[in-house]
Coordinates of C-alpha atoms and ligand atoms in Angstrom, one line a residue:
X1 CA 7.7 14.6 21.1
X2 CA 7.6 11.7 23.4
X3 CA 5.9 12.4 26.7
X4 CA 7.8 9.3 28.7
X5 CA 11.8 8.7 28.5
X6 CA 12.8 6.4 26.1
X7 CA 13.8 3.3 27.7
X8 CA 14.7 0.9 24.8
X9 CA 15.8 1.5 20.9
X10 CA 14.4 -0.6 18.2
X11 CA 17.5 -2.2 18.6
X12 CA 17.2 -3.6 21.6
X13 CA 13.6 -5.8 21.3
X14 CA 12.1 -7.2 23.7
X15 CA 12.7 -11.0 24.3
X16 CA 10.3 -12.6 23.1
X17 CA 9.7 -10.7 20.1
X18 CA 11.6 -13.6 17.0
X19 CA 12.2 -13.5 13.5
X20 CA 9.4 -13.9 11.8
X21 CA 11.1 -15.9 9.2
X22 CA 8.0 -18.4 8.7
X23 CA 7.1 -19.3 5.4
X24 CA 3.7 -19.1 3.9
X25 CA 0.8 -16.9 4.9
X26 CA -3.2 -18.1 4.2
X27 CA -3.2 -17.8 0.3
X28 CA -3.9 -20.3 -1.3
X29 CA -2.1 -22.0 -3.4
X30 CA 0.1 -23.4 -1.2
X31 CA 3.2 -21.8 -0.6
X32 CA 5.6 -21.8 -4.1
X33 CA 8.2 -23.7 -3.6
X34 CA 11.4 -21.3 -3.1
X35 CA 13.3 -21.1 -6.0
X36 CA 17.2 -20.7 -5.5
X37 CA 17.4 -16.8 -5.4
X38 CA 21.0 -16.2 -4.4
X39 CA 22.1 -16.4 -8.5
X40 CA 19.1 -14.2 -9.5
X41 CA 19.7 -11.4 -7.1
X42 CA 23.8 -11.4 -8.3
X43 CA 22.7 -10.7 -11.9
X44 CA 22.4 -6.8 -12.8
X45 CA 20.0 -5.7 -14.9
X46 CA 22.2 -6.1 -17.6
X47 CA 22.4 -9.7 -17.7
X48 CA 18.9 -9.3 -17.9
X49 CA 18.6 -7.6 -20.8
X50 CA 17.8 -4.4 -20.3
X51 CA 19.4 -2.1 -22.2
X52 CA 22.1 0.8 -21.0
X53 CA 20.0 3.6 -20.8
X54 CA 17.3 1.8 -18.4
X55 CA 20.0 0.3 -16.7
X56 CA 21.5 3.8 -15.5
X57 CA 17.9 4.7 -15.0
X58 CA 18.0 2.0 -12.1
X59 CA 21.1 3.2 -10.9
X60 CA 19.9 6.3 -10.5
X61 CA 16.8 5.2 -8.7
X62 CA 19.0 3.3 -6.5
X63 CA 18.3 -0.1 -7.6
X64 CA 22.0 -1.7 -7.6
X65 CA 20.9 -5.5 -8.6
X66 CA 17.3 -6.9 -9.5
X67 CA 15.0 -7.9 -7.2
X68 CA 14.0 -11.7 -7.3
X69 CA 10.6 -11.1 -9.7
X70 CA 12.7 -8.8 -11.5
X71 CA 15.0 -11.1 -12.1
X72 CA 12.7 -14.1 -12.4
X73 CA 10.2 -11.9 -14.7
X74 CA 12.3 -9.6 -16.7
X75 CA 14.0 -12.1 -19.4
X76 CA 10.8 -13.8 -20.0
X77 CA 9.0 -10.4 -20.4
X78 CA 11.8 -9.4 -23.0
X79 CA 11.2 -12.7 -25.0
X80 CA 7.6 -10.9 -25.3
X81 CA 5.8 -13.3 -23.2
X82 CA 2.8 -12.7 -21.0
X83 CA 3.7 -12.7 -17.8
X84 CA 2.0 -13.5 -14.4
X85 CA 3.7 -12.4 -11.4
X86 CA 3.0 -13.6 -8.0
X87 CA 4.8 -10.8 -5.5
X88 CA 3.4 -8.1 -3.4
X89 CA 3.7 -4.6 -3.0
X90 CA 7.7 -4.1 -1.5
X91 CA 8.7 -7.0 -4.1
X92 CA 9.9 -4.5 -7.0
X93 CA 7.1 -5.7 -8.8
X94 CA 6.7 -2.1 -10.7
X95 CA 10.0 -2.1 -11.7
X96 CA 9.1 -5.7 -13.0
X97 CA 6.6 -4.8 -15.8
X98 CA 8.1 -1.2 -16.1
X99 CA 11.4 -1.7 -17.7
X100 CA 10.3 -4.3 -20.2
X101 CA 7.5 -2.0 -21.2
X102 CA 10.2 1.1 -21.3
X103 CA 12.4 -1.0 -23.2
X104 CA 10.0 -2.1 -25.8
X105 CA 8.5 1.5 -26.2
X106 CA 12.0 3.1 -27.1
X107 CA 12.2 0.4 -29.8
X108 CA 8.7 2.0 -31.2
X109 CA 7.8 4.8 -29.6
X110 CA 3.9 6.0 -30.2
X111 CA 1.0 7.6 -28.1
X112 CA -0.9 5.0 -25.7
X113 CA 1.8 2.9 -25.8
X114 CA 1.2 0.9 -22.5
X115 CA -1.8 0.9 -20.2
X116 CA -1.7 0.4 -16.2
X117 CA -4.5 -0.9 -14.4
X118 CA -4.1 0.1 -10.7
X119 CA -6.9 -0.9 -7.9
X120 CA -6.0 2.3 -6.1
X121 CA -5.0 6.0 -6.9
X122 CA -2.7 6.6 -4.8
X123 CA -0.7 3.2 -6.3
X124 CA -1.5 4.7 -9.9
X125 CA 0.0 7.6 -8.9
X126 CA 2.9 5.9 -7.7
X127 CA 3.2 3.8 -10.7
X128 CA 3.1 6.6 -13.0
X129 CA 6.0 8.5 -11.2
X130 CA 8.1 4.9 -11.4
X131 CA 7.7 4.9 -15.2
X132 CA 8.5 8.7 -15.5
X133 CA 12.1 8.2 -13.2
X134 CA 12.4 5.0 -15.2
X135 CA 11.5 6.4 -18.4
X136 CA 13.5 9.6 -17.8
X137 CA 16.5 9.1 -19.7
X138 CA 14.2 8.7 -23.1
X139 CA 11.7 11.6 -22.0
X140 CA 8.5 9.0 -21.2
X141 CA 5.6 10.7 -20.2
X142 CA 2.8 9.4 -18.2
X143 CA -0.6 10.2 -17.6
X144 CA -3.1 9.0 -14.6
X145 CA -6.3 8.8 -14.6
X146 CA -8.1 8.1 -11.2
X147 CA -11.8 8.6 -9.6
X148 CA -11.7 11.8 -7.4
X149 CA -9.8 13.8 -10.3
X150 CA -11.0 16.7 -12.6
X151 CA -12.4 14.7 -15.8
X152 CA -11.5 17.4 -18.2
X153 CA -7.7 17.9 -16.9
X154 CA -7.4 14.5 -17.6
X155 CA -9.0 14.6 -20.9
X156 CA -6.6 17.3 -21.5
X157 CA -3.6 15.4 -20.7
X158 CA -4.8 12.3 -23.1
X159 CA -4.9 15.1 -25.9
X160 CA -1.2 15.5 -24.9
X161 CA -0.9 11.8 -26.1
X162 CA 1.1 10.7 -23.4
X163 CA 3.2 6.9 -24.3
X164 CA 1.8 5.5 -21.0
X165 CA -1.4 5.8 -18.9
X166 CA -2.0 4.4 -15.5
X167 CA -5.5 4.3 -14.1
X168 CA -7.7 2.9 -11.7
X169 CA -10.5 1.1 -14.1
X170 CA -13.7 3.3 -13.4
X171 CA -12.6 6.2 -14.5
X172 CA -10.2 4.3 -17.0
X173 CA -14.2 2.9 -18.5
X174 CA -15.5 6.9 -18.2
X175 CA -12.6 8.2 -20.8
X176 CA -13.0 5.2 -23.2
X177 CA -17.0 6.3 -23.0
X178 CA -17.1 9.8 -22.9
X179 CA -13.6 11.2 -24.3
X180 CA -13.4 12.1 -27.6
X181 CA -10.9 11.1 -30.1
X182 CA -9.7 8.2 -26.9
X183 CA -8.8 4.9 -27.9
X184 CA -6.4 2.1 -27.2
X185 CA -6.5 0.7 -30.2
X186 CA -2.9 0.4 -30.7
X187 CA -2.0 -0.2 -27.4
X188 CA 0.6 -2.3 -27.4
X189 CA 1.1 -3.9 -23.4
X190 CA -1.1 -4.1 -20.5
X191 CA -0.2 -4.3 -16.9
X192 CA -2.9 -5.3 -14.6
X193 CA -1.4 -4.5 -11.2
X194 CA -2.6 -6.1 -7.9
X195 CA -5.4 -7.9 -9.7
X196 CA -6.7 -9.5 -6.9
X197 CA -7.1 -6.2 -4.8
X198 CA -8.8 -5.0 -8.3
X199 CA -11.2 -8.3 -8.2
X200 CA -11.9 -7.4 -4.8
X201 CA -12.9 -4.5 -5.3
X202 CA -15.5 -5.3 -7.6
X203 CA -13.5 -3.9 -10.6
X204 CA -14.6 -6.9 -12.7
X205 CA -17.0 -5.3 -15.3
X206 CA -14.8 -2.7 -15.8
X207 CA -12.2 -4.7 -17.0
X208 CA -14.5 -6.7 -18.7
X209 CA -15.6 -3.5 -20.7
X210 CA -11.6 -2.2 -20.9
X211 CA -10.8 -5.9 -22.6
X212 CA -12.9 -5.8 -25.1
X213 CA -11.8 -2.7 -26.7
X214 CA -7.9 -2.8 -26.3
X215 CA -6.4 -5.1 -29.5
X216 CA -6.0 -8.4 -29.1
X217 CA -2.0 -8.1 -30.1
X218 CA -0.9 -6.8 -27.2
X219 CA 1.7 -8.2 -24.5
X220 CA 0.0 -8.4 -21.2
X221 CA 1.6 -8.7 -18.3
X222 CA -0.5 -9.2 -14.4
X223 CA 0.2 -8.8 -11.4
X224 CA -1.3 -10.3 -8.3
X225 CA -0.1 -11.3 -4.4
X226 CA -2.8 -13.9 -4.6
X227 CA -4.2 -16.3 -7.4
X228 CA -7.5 -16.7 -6.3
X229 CA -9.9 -18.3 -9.1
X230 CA -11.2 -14.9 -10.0
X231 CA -7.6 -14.1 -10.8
X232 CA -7.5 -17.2 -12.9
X233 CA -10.0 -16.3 -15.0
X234 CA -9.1 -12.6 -15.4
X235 CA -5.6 -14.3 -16.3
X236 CA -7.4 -16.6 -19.1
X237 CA -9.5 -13.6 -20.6
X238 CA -6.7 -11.1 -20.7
X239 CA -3.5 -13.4 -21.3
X240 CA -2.2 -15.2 -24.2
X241 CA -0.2 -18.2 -23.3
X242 CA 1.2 -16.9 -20.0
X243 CA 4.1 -18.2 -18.2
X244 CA 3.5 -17.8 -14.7
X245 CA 6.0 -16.4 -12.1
X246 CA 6.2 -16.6 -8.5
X247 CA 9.3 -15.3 -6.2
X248 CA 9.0 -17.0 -2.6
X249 CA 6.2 -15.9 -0.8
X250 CA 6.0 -12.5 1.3
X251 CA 7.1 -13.9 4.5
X252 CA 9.9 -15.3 2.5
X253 CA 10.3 -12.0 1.1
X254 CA 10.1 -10.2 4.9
X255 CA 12.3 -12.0 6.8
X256 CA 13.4 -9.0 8.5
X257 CA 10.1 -8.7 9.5
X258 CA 9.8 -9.4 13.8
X259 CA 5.8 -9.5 14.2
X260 CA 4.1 -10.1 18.1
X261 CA 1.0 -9.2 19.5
X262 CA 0.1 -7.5 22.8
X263 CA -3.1 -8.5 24.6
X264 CA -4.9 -5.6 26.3
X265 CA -8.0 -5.1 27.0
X266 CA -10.2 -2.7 24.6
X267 CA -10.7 0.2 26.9
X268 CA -6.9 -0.1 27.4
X269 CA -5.6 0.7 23.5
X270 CA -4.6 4.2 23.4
X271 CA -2.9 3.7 26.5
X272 CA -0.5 0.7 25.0
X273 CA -0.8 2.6 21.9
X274 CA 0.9 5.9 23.1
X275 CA 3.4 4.3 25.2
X276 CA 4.9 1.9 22.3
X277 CA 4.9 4.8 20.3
X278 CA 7.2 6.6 22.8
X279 CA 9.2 2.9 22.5
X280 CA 9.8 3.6 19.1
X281 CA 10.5 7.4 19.6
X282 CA 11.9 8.9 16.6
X283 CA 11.0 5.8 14.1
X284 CA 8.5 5.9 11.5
X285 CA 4.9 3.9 12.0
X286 CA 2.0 3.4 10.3
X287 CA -0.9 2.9 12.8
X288 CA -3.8 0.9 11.2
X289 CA -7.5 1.7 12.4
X290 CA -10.8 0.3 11.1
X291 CA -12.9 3.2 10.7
X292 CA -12.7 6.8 9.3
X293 CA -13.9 8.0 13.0
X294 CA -10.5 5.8 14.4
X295 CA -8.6 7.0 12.1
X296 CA -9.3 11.0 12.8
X297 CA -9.5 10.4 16.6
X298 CA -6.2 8.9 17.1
X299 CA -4.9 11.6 14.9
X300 CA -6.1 14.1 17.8
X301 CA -4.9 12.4 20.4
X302 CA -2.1 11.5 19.4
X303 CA -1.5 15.0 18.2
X304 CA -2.0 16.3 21.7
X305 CA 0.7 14.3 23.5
X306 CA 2.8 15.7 21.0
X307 CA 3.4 13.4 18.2
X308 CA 3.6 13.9 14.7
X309 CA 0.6 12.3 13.7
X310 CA -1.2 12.5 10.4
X311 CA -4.6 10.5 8.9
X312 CA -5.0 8.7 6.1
X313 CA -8.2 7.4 5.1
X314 CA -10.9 7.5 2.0
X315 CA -13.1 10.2 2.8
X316 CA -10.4 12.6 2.4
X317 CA -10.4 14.4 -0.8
X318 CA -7.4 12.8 -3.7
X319 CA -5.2 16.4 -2.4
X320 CA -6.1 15.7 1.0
X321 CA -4.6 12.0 0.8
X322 CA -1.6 12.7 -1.5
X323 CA -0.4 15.8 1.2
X324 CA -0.7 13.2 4.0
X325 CA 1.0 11.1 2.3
X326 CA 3.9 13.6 0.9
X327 CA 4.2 14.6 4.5
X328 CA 4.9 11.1 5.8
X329 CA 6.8 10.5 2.6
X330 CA 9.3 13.5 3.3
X331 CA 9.1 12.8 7.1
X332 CA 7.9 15.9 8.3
X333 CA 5.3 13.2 10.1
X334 CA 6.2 10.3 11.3
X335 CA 3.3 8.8 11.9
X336 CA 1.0 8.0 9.4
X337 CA -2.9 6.9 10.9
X338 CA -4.7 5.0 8.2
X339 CA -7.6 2.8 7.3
X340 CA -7.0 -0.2 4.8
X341 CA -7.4 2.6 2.0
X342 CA -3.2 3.0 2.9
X343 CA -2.9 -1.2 3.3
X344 CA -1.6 -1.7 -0.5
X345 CA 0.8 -0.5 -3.0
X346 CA 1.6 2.4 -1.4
X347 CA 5.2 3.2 -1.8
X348 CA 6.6 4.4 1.8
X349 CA 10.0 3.4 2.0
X350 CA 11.1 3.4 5.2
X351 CA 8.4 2.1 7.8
X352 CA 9.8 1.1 10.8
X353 CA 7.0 -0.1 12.6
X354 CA 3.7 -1.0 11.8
X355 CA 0.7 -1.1 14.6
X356 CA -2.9 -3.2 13.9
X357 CA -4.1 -0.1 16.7
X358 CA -7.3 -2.3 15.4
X359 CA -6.8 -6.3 14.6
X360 CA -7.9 -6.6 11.0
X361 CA -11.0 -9.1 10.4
X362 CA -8.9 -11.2 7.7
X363 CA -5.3 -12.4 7.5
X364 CA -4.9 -11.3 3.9
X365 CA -5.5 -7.7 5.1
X366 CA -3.1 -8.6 8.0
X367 CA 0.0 -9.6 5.4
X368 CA -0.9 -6.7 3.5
X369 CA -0.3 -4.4 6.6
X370 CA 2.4 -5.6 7.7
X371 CA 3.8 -5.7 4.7
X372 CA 4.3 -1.5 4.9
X373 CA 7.6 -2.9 7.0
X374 CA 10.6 -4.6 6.7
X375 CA 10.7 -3.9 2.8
X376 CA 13.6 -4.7 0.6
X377 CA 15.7 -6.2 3.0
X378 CA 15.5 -3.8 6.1
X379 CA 14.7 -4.9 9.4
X380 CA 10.9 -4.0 10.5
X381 CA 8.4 -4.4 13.5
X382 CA 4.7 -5.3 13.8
X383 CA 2.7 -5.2 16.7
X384 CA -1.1 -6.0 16.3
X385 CA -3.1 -5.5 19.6
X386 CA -5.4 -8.2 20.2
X387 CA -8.0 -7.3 22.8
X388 CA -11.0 -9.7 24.5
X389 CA -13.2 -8.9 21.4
X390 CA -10.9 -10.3 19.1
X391 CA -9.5 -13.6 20.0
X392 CA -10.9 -15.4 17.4
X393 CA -10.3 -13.7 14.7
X394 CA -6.6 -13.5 16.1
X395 CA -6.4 -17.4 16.2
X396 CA -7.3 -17.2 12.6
X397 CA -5.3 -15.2 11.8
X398 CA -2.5 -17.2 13.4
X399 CA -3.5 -20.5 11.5
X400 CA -3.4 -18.9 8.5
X401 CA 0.2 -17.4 8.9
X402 CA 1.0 -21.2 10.2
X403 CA 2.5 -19.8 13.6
X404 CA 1.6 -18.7 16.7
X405 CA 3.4 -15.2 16.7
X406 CA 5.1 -14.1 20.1
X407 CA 4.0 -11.5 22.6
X408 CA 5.4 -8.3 22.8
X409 CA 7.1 -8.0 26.3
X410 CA 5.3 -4.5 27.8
X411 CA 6.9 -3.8 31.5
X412 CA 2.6 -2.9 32.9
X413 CA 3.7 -0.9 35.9
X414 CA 5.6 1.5 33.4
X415 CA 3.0 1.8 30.9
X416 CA 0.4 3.1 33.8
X417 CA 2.6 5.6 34.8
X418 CA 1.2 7.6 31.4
X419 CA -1.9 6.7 32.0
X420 CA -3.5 10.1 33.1
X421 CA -1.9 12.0 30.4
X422 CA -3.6 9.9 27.8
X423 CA -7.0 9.7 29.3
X424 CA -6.6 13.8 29.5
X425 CA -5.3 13.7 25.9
X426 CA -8.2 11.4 25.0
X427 CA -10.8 13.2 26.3
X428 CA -9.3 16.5 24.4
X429 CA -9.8 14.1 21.2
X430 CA -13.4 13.2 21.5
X431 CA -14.3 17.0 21.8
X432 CA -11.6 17.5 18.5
X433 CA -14.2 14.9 17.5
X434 CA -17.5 16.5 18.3
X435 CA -15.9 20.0 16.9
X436 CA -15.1 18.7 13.7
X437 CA -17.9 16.9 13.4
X438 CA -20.1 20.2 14.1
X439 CA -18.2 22.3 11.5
X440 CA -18.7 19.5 8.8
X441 CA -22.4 19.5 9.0
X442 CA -22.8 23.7 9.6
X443 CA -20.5 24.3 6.9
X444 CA -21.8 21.3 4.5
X445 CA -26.1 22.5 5.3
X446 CA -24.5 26.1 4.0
X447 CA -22.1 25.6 1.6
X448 CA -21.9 22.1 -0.1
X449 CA -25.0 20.2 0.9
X450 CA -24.3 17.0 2.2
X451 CA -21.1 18.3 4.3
X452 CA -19.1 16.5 2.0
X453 CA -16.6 19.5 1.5
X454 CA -16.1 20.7 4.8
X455 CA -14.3 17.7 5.6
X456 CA -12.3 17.7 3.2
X457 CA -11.8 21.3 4.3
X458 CA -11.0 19.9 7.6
X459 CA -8.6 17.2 6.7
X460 CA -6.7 19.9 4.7
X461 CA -6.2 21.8 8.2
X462 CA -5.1 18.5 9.9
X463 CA -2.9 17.3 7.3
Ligands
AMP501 P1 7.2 -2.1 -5.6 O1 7.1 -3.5 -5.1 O2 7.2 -1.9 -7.0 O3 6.2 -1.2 -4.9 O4 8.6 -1.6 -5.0 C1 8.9 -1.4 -3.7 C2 10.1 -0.5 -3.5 O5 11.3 -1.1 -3.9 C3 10.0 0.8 -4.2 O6 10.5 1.8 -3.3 C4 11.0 0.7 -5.3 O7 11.5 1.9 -5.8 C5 12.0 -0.2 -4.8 N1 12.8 -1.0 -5.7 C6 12.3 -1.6 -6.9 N2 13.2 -2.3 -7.5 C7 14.3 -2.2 -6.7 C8 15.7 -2.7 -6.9 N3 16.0 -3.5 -7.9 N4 16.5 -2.5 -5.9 C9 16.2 -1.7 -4.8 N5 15.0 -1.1 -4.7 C10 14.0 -1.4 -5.6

């Protein structure tokens, strides 16, 4: 519920806010050179090669032609080649390694078919529910297995012998070890999915370990937004002979995408913060925060002024996250508050704004925020606050996106007339705070120990 009028629609953006059309971010390599796309995005999955079945499977989901990598990836896939995509999260890139997978699988169907390697649960989770719609039509079932997740429910599942498993690589490494009667020997493809997220997140001996026991005849196909030189040699220890794939890079893909910055000072955020949300009354956001503690207080205080706010962050338990995340999902929020933890691969379709509440310290994370918006050709806005603490990493940001972006037009006079409201509902947040975290350590010294429980009791009432 907004707490001032509404004076503009997303339709009606300020001046100076452009097109953020540019092309290349701070990957390196440089920028791929844009292949022609118009003739790849006319061809249906047909022309492809994907057979009728999976074809009215992406009817059904909506997909009415390929995306570029689809289109770009898909034929070669189907030739059985390894594959490396370059693409983020928005691109279709699931959809990319799914269908040739599916397609392949109804040819010979068997247990363990196909193996998913996700850096994140929530993604594998997502992934998983792609194959299953996907795989529908031929009855394909799934199974995840993520840190954070009962061990013998999902040794249970394996037992089920399910044609496809998605998991993050940890727990992926505690099955091989400690299941019995689990193998991939005759696992037949591998998808390594965001594999320089995985890299990052010091995933590397894992794979290492899930390599050596998966059969060397075996289609593999990764996926990455960057190729960094520990993606290449990932690539060379877990590909045969790959041809590699890029479709013009994200801010290629995001055209839609209008990105600006607002400098404030720091004291000044929730301020700015509240009254662009009231801008953008009735649209969908994700607000990015740095901290757990951010994340939970701007929940609260946003909560108090009336919106329909809801965190997102790693200390919640897996139930805790996936229930935020439904609720955004299905809209019953529409405002999601999140750490990094909700930066990649998470599948929210229709983000209308995102908000850098807190600048990010690296421009990869920045492209990978801002990527939440504008997705698959809709129009999207990004505001990143930039406040006297944070100039220079801004500027870094900026020379790695090759642009200075624009600033978001604010009208200052306005914004202070909320002022009081939001210092009141502030001030109701940091004693939310102190509250919360009182209950987390009475009820974790009684019940649970190190507390660890009550907050995940806490972020169940919340979300
Ligand atoms: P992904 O990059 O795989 O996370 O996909 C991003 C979003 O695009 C998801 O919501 C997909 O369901 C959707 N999507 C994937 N392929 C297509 C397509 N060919 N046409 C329209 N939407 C698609």
């Amino acid at each position: 519920m907004p707490i001032v009028n509404k004076k503009r629609k997303v339709s009606e953006r300020p001046k100076k806010v452009q097109d953020d059309s540019a092309s290349d971010s701070e990957s390196s390599p440089p920028p791929q050179p844009a292949e022609p796309e118009a003739e790849e995005t006319a061809k249906s999955f047909a022309d492809l090669g994907i057979i009728p079945q999976l074809c009215e499977a992406c009817a059904n989901m909506g997909y009415k032609n390929p995306t570029p990598i689809q289109a770009k990836t898909i034929p070669t896939s189907l030739e059985g080649r390894d594959v490396i995509g370059l693409a983020e999260t928005g691109s279709g890139k699931t959809a990319a390694f799914a269908l040739p997978m599916l397609q392949a699988l109804m040819e010979s169907p068997q247990a363990f078919f196909g193996l998913v390697l996700s850096p994140t649960r929530e993604l594998a989770y997502q992934i998983s529910q792609n194959f299953e719609s996907l795989g529908s039509v031929i009855g394909v079932k799934s199974t995840v297995l993520v840190g954070g997740m009962d061990m013998v429910a999902q040794s249970i599942a394996l037992g089920k012998k399910p044609h496809i498993i998605v998991a993050t690589p940890g727990r992926l490494v505690d099955h091989l070890e400690n299941t019995k009667g689990f193998s991939l020997r005759n696992l037949k493809y591998l998808a390594i999915d965001e594999a320089d997220r995985l890299l990052d997140m010091d995933f590397g001996d894992s794979l290492d370990k899930i390599l050596k026991v998966l059969p060397r005849e075996r289609r593999t196909f990764l996926f990455s937004a960057t190729m960094s030189s520990k993606v290449e040699s990932l690539q060379r220890a877990s590909l045969s002979n790959p041809t590699r794939i890029a479709v013009a890079s994200k801010y290629q893909t995001v055209s839609t995408l209008q990105s600006s910055y607002l400098l404030i000072p720091h004291k000044s955020k929730n301020l700015y913060l509240t009254y662009i949300l009231n801008e953008f009354a009735g649209k969908s956001a994700i607000i990015f925060t740095s901290t757990v503690h951010e994340t939970q207080r701007v929940s609260y205080m946003l909560r108090t002024l009336g919106f329909g706010a809801i965190p997102l962050h790693g200390q919640l338990s897996q139930s805790s996250r996936l229930g935020a995340l439904n609720k955004f999902r299905s809209g019953s929020r529409d405002i999601l508050v999140a750490t990094d933890v909700a930066a990649r691969g998470l599948d929210i379709p229709s983000v209308d704004v995102v908000m850098n509440f807190d600048l990010p310290t690296d421009s990869k994370t920045y492209i990978h925020r801002v990527g939440r918006t504008a997705r698959a050709g809709k129009s999207g806005v990004a505001i990143s606050f930039v406040t006297q603490y944070d100039l220079e990493v801004f500027m870094r940001i900026e020379y790695a996106l090759g642009k200075k972006l624009p600033e978001y037009d604010v009208d200052k006079e306005e914004v202070m007339v909320i002022a009081e409201r939001v210092n009141e509902a502030q001030r109701q947040a940091v004693i939310e705070m102190k509250s919360f975290d009182e209950k987390r350590g009475s009820r974790g010294k009684n019940k649970f120990g190190k507390g660890k429980r009550s907050r995940d009791d806490m972020d169940q009432e919340e979300g």
